Tab-separated table of C-alpha atoms (C1' of nucleotides) in Angstrom:
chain	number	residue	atom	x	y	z
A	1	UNK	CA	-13.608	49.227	44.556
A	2	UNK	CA	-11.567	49.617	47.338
A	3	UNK	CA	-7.695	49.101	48.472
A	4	UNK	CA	-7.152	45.370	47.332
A	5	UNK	CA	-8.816	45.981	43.815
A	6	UNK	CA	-7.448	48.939	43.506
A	7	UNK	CA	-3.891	47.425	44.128
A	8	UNK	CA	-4.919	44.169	41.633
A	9	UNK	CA	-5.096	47.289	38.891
A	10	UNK	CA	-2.424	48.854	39.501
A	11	UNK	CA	-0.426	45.806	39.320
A	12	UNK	CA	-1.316	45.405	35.263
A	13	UNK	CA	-3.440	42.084	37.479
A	14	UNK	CA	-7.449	41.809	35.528
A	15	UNK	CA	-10.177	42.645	38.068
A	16	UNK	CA	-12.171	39.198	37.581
A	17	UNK	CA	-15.189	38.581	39.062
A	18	UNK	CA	-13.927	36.538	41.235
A	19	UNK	CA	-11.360	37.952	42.540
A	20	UNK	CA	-13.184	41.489	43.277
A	21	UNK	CA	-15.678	39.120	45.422
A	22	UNK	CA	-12.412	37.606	47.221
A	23	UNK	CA	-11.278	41.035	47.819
A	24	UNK	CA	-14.652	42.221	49.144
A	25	UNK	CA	-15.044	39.909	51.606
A	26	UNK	CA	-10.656	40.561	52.892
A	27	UNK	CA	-11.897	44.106	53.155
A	28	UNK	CA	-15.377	43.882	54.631
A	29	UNK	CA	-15.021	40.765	57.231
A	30	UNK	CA	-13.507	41.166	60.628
A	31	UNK	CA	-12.804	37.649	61.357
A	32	UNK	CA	-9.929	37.198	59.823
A	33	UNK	CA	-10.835	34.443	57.438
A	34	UNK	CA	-9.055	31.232	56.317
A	35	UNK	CA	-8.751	30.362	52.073
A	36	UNK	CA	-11.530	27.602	52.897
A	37	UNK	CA	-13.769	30.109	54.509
A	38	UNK	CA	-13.514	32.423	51.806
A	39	UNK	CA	-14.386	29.679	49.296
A	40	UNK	CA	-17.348	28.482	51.116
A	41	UNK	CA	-18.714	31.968	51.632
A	42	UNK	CA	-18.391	33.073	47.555
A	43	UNK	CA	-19.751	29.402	46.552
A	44	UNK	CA	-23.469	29.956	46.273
A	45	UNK	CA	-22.289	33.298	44.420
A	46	UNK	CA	-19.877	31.583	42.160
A	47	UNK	CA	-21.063	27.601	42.292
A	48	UNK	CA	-17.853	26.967	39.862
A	49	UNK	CA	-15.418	28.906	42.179
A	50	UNK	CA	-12.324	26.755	43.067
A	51	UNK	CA	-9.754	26.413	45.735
A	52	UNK	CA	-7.102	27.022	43.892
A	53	UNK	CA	-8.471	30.485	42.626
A	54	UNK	CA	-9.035	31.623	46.369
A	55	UNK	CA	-5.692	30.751	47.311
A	56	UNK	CA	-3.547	32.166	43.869
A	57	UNK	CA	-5.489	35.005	44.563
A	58	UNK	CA	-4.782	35.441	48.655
A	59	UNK	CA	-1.013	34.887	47.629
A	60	UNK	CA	-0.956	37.454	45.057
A	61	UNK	CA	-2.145	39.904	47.666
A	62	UNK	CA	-0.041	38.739	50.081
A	63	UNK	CA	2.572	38.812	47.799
A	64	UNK	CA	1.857	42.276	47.080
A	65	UNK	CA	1.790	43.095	50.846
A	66	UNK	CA	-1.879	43.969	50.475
A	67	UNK	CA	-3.186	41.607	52.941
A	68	UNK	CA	-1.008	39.972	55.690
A	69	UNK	CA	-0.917	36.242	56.923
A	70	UNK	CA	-1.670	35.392	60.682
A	71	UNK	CA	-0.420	31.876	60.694
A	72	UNK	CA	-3.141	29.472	61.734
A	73	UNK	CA	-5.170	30.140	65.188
A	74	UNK	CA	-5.301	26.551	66.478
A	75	UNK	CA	-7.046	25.061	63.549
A	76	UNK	CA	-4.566	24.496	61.364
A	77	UNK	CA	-5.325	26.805	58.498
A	78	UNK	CA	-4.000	30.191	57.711
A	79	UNK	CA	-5.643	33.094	58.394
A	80	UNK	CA	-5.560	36.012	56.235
A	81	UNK	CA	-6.066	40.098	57.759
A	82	UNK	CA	-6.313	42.844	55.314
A	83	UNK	CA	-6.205	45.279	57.856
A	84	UNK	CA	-2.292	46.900	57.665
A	85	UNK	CA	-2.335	49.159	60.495
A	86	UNK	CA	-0.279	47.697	63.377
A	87	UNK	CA	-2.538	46.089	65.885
A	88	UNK	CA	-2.933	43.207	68.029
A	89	UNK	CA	-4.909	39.916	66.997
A	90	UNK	CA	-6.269	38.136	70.633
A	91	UNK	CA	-7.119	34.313	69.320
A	92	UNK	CA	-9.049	32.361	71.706
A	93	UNK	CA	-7.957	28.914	72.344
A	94	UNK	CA	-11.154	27.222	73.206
A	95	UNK	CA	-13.583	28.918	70.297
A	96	UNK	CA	-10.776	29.777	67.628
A	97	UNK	CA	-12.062	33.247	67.340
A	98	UNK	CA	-9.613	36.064	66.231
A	99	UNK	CA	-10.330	39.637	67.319
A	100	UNK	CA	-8.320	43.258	66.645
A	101	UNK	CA	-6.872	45.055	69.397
A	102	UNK	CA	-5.487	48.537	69.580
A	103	UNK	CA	-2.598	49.183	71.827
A	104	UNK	CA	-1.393	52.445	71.639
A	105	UNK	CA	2.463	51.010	72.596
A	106	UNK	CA	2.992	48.886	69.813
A	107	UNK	CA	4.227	52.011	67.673
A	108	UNK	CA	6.594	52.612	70.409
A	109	UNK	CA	7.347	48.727	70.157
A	110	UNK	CA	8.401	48.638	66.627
A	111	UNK	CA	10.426	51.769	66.583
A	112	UNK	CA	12.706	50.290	68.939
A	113	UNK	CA	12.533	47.102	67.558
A	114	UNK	CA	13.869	48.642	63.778
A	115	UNK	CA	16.334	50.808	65.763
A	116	UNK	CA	17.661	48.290	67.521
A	117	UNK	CA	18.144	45.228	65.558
A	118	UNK	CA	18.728	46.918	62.309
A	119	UNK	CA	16.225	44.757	60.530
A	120	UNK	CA	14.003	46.332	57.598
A	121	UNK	CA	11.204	45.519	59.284
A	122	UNK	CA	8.275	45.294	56.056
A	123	UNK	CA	5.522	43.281	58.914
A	124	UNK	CA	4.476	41.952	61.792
A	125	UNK	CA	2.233	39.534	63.435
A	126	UNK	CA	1.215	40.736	67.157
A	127	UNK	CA	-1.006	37.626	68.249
A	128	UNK	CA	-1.750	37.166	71.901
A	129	UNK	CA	-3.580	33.530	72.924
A	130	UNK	CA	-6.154	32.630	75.907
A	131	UNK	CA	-9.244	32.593	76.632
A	132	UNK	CA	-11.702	35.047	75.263
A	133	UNK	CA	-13.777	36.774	78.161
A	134	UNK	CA	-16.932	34.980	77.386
A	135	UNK	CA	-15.141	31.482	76.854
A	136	UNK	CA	-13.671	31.979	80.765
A	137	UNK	CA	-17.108	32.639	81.928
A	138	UNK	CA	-18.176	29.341	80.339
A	139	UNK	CA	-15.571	27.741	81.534
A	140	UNK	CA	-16.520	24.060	80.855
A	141	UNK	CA	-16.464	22.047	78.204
A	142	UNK	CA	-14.676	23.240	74.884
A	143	UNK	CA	-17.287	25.070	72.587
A	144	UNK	CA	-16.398	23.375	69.542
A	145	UNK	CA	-13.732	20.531	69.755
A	146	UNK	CA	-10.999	22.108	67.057
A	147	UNK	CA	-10.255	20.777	63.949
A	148	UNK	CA	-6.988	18.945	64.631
B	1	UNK	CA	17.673	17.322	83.008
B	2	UNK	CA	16.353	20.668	81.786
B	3	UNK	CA	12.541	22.566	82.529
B	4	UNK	CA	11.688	19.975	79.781
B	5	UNK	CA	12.335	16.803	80.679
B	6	UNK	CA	11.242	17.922	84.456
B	7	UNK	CA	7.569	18.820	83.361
B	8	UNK	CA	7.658	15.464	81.263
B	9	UNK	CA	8.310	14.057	84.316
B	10	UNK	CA	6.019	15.576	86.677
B	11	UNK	CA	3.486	14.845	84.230
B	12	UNK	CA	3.660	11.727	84.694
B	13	UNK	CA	5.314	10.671	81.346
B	14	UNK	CA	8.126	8.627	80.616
B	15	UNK	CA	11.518	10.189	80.169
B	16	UNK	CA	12.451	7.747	76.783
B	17	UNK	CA	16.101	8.069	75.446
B	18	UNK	CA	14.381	9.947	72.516
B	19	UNK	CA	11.947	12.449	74.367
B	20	UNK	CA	15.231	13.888	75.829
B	21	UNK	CA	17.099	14.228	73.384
B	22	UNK	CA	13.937	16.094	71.927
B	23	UNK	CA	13.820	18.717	74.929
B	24	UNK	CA	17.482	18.725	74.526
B	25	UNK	CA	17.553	20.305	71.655
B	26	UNK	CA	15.026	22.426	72.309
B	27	UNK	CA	16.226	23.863	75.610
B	28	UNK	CA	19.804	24.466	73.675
B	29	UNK	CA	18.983	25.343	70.110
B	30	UNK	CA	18.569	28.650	69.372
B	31	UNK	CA	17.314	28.282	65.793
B	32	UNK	CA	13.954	27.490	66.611
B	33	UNK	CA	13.776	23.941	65.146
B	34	UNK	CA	10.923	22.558	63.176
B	35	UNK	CA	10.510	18.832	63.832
B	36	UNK	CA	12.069	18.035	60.680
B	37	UNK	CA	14.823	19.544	61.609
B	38	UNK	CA	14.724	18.116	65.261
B	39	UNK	CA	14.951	14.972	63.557
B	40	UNK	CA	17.489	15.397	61.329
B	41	UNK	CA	19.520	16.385	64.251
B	42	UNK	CA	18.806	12.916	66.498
B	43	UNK	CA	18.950	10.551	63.053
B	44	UNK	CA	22.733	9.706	63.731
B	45	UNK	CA	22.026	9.138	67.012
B	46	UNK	CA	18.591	7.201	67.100
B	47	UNK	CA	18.808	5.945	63.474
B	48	UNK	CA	15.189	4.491	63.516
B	49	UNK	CA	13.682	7.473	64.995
B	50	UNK	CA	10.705	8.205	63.685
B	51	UNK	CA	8.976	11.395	62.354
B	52	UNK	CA	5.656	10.649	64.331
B	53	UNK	CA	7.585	10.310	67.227
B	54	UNK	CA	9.247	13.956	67.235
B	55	UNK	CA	5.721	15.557	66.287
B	56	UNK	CA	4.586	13.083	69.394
B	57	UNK	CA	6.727	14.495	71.664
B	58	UNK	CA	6.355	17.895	70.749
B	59	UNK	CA	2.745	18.182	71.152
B	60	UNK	CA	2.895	16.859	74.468
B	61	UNK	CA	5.546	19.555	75.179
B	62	UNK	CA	2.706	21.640	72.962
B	63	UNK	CA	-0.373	20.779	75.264
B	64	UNK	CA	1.750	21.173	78.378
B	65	UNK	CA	2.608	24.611	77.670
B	66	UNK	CA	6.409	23.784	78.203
B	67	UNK	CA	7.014	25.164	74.693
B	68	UNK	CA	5.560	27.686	72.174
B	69	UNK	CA	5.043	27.476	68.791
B	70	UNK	CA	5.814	30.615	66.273
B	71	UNK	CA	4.052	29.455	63.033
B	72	UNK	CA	5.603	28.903	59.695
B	73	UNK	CA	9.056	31.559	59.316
B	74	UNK	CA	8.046	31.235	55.289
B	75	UNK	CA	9.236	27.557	54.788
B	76	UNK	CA	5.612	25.891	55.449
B	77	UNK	CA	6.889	24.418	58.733
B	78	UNK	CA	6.178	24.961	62.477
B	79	UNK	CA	8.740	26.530	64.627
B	80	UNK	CA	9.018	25.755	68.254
B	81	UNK	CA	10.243	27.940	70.725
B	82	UNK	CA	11.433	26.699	74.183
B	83	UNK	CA	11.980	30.407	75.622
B	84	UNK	CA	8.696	30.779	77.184
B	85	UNK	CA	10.183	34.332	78.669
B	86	UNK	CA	8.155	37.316	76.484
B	87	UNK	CA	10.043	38.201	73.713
B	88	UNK	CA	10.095	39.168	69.792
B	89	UNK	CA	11.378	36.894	67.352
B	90	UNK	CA	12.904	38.213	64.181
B	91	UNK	CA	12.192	36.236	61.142
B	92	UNK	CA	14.105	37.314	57.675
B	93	UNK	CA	12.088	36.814	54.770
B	94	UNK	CA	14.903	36.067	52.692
B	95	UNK	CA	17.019	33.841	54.960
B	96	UNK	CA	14.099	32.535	56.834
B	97	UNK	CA	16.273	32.628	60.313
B	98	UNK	CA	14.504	33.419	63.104
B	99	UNK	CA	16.535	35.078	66.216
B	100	UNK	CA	15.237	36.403	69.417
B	101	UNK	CA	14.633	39.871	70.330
B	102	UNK	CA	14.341	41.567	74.076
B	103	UNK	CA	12.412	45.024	73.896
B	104	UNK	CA	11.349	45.459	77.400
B	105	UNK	CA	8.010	47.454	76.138
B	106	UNK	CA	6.113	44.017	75.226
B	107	UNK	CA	5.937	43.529	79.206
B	108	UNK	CA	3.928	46.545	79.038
B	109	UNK	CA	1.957	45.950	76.203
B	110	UNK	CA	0.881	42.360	77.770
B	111	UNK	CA	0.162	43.925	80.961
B	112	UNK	CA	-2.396	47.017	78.855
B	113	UNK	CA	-3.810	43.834	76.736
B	114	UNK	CA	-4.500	41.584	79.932
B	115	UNK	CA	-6.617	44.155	81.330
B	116	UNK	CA	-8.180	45.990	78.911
B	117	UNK	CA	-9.168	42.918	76.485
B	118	UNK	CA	-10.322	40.909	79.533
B	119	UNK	CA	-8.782	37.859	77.782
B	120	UNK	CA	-6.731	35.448	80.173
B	121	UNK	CA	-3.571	35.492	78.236
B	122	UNK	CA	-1.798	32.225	78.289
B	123	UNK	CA	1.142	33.260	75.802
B	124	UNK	CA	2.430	35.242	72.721
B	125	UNK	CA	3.715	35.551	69.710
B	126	UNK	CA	5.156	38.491	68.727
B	127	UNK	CA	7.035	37.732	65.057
B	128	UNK	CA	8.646	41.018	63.176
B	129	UNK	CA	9.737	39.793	59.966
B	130	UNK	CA	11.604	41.828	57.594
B	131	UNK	CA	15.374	41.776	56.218
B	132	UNK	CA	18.255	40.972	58.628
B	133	UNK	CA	20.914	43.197	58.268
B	134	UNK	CA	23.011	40.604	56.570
B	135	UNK	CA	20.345	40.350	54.067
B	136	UNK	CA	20.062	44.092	53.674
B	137	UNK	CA	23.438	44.491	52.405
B	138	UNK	CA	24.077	41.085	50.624
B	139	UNK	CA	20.557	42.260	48.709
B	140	UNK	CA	20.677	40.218	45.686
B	141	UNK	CA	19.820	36.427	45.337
B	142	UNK	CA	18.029	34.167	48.176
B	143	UNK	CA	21.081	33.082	50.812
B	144	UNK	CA	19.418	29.429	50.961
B	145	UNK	CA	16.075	28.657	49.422
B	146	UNK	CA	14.110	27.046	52.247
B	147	UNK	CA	15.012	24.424	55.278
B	148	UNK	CA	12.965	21.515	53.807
C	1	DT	C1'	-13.683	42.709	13.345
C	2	DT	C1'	-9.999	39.281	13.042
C	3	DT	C1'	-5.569	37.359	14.493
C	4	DG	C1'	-2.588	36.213	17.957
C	5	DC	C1'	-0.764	36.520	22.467
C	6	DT	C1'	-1.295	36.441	27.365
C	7	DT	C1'	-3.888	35.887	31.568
C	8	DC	C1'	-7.175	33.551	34.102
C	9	DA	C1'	-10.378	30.123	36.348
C	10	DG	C1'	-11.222	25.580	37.263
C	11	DA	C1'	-10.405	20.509	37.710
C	12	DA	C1'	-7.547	17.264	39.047
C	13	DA	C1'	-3.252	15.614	40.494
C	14	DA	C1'	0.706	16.514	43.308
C	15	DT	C1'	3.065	17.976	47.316
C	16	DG	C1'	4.383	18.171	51.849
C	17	DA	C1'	3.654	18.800	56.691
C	18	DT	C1'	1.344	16.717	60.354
C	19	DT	C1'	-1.613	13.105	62.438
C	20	DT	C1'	-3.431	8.648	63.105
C	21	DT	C1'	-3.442	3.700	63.263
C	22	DC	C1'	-1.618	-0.468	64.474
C	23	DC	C1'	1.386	-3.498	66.691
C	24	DA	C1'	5.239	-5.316	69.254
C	25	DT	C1'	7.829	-4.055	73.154
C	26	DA	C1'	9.725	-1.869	77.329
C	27	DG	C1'	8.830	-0.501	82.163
C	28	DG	C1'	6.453	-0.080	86.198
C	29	DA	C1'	3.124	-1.885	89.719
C	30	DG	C1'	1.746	-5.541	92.470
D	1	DC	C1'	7.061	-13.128	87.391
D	2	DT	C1'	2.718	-11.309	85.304
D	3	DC	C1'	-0.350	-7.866	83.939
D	4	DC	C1'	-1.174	-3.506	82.180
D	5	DT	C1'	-0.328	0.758	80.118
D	6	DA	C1'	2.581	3.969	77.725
D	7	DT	C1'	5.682	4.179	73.948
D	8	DG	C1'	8.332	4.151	69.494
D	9	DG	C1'	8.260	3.101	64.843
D	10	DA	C1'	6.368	2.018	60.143
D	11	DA	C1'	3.073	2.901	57.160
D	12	DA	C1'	-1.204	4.791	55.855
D	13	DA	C1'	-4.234	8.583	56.253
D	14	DT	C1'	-5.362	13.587	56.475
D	15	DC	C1'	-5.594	17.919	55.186
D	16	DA	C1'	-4.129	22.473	53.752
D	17	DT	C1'	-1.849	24.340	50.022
D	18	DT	C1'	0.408	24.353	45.402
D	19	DT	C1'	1.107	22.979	40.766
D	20	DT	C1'	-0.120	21.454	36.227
D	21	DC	C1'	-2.847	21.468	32.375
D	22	DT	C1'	-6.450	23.099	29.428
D	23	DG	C1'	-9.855	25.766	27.388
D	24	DA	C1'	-11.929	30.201	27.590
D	25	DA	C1'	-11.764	35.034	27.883
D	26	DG	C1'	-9.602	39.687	27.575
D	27	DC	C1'	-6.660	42.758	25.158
D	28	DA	C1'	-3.780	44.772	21.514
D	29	DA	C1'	-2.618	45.611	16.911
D	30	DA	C1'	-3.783	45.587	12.181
DNA sequence: TTTGCTTCAGAAAATGATTTTCCATAGGAG
DNA sequence: CTCCTATGGAAAATCATTTTCTGAAGCAAA
């Protein structure tokens, strides 16, 4: 039971299997995963488990601000972080990974960002692309060849 | 004969009637186009322009690093971003505009990221989205219901 | 418990953005 | 002028995501 389920209650939303497994995985994984990776990691729990479940579910959290949307990380497919606290997401162009990063400035960041513009500022998305530290060491040829 | 059309150039590629007008509109627009919307724009000009051939165009631009994309603003298309200067970009939820924002902290931030991360950071994007102040007081009903 | 209403998962079809394929042509090199 | 490659356009293909439909629970009230 943690934040997401917790949230699904609250909302008057059933706690089906299925989606307490969805939100286990949001709140346990720290890489960021996609609707399709999600549904490939709960199918030898649930062998019925489809798509569509995985993704009305994501949206309802999202929709719920519970969980926040990356926008895809050179592969083409969203990626989903339930992790709320303001941070950084480093994607790596060459292996597709996504990592958190804490900068200590970003608070200062946003402040002057909602001062300034006089947006109501409800999210953000902090991503910073490159090449991860061990994918500049290898240098070479691409590690796998993206899915575009 | 903009940064554009000068890296198509350099490249090696042909400067075609409708590859200019593409960086055209993306060195002047500052909307943050999606291709539909880039070709929408050139149809009364190049009336047999084809889709294909915007999305061509702009992953070249895309591959070169002559432009940035921001991800989806909420209306399931790709933005592109010709300002390759850091910066924020505002995206309202409601409206789905996008507008630019200069907080000269994020020079900062890219410099602590850089060298702590050890990630060669090839570019950013840093999205805030939220209500725009227009939004904010207008509060009610969706200003226009998507840009497809 | 039984009745009735509402929510949900799943399958399949639909949607919509983006990419690919194929072909005729325009431009440049020699 | 001729060859060769890059290009634009049309149409088909892809692929992630959403919608529709249906039957099966879950829940409330009697």
């Amino acid at each position: 039971m943690n934040r997401l389920t917790i949230g699904l209650k609250q909302a008057g939303l059933r706690l089906t299997p299925q989606r307490v497994a969805i939100c286990k995985i949001l709140a346990e994984s720290k890489d960021h995963p996609t609707a399709m990776m999600i549904y490939h990691q709960l199918l030898p729990q649930f062998p019925t488990l489809s798509l569509a479940t995985v993704y009305k579910t994501l949206n309802v959290l999202k929709s719920m601000g519970l969980v926040h949307t990356l926008g895809d990380a050179g592969d083409g497919a969203e990626h989903f972080d339930a992790d709320l606290t303001p941070h950084i997401n480093l994607v790596c162009v060459r292996c597709n990974s996504v990592v958190d990063f804490d900068e200590g400035l970003i608070h200062a960041v946003q402040q002057a960002v909602e001062q300034r513009s006089g947006y109501e500022i409800q999210g953000a998305r902090i991503v910073y692309y490159g090449l991860c530290p061990q994918c500049r060491v290898n240098g070479t040829a691409k590690q796998q060849e993206s899915a575009q």
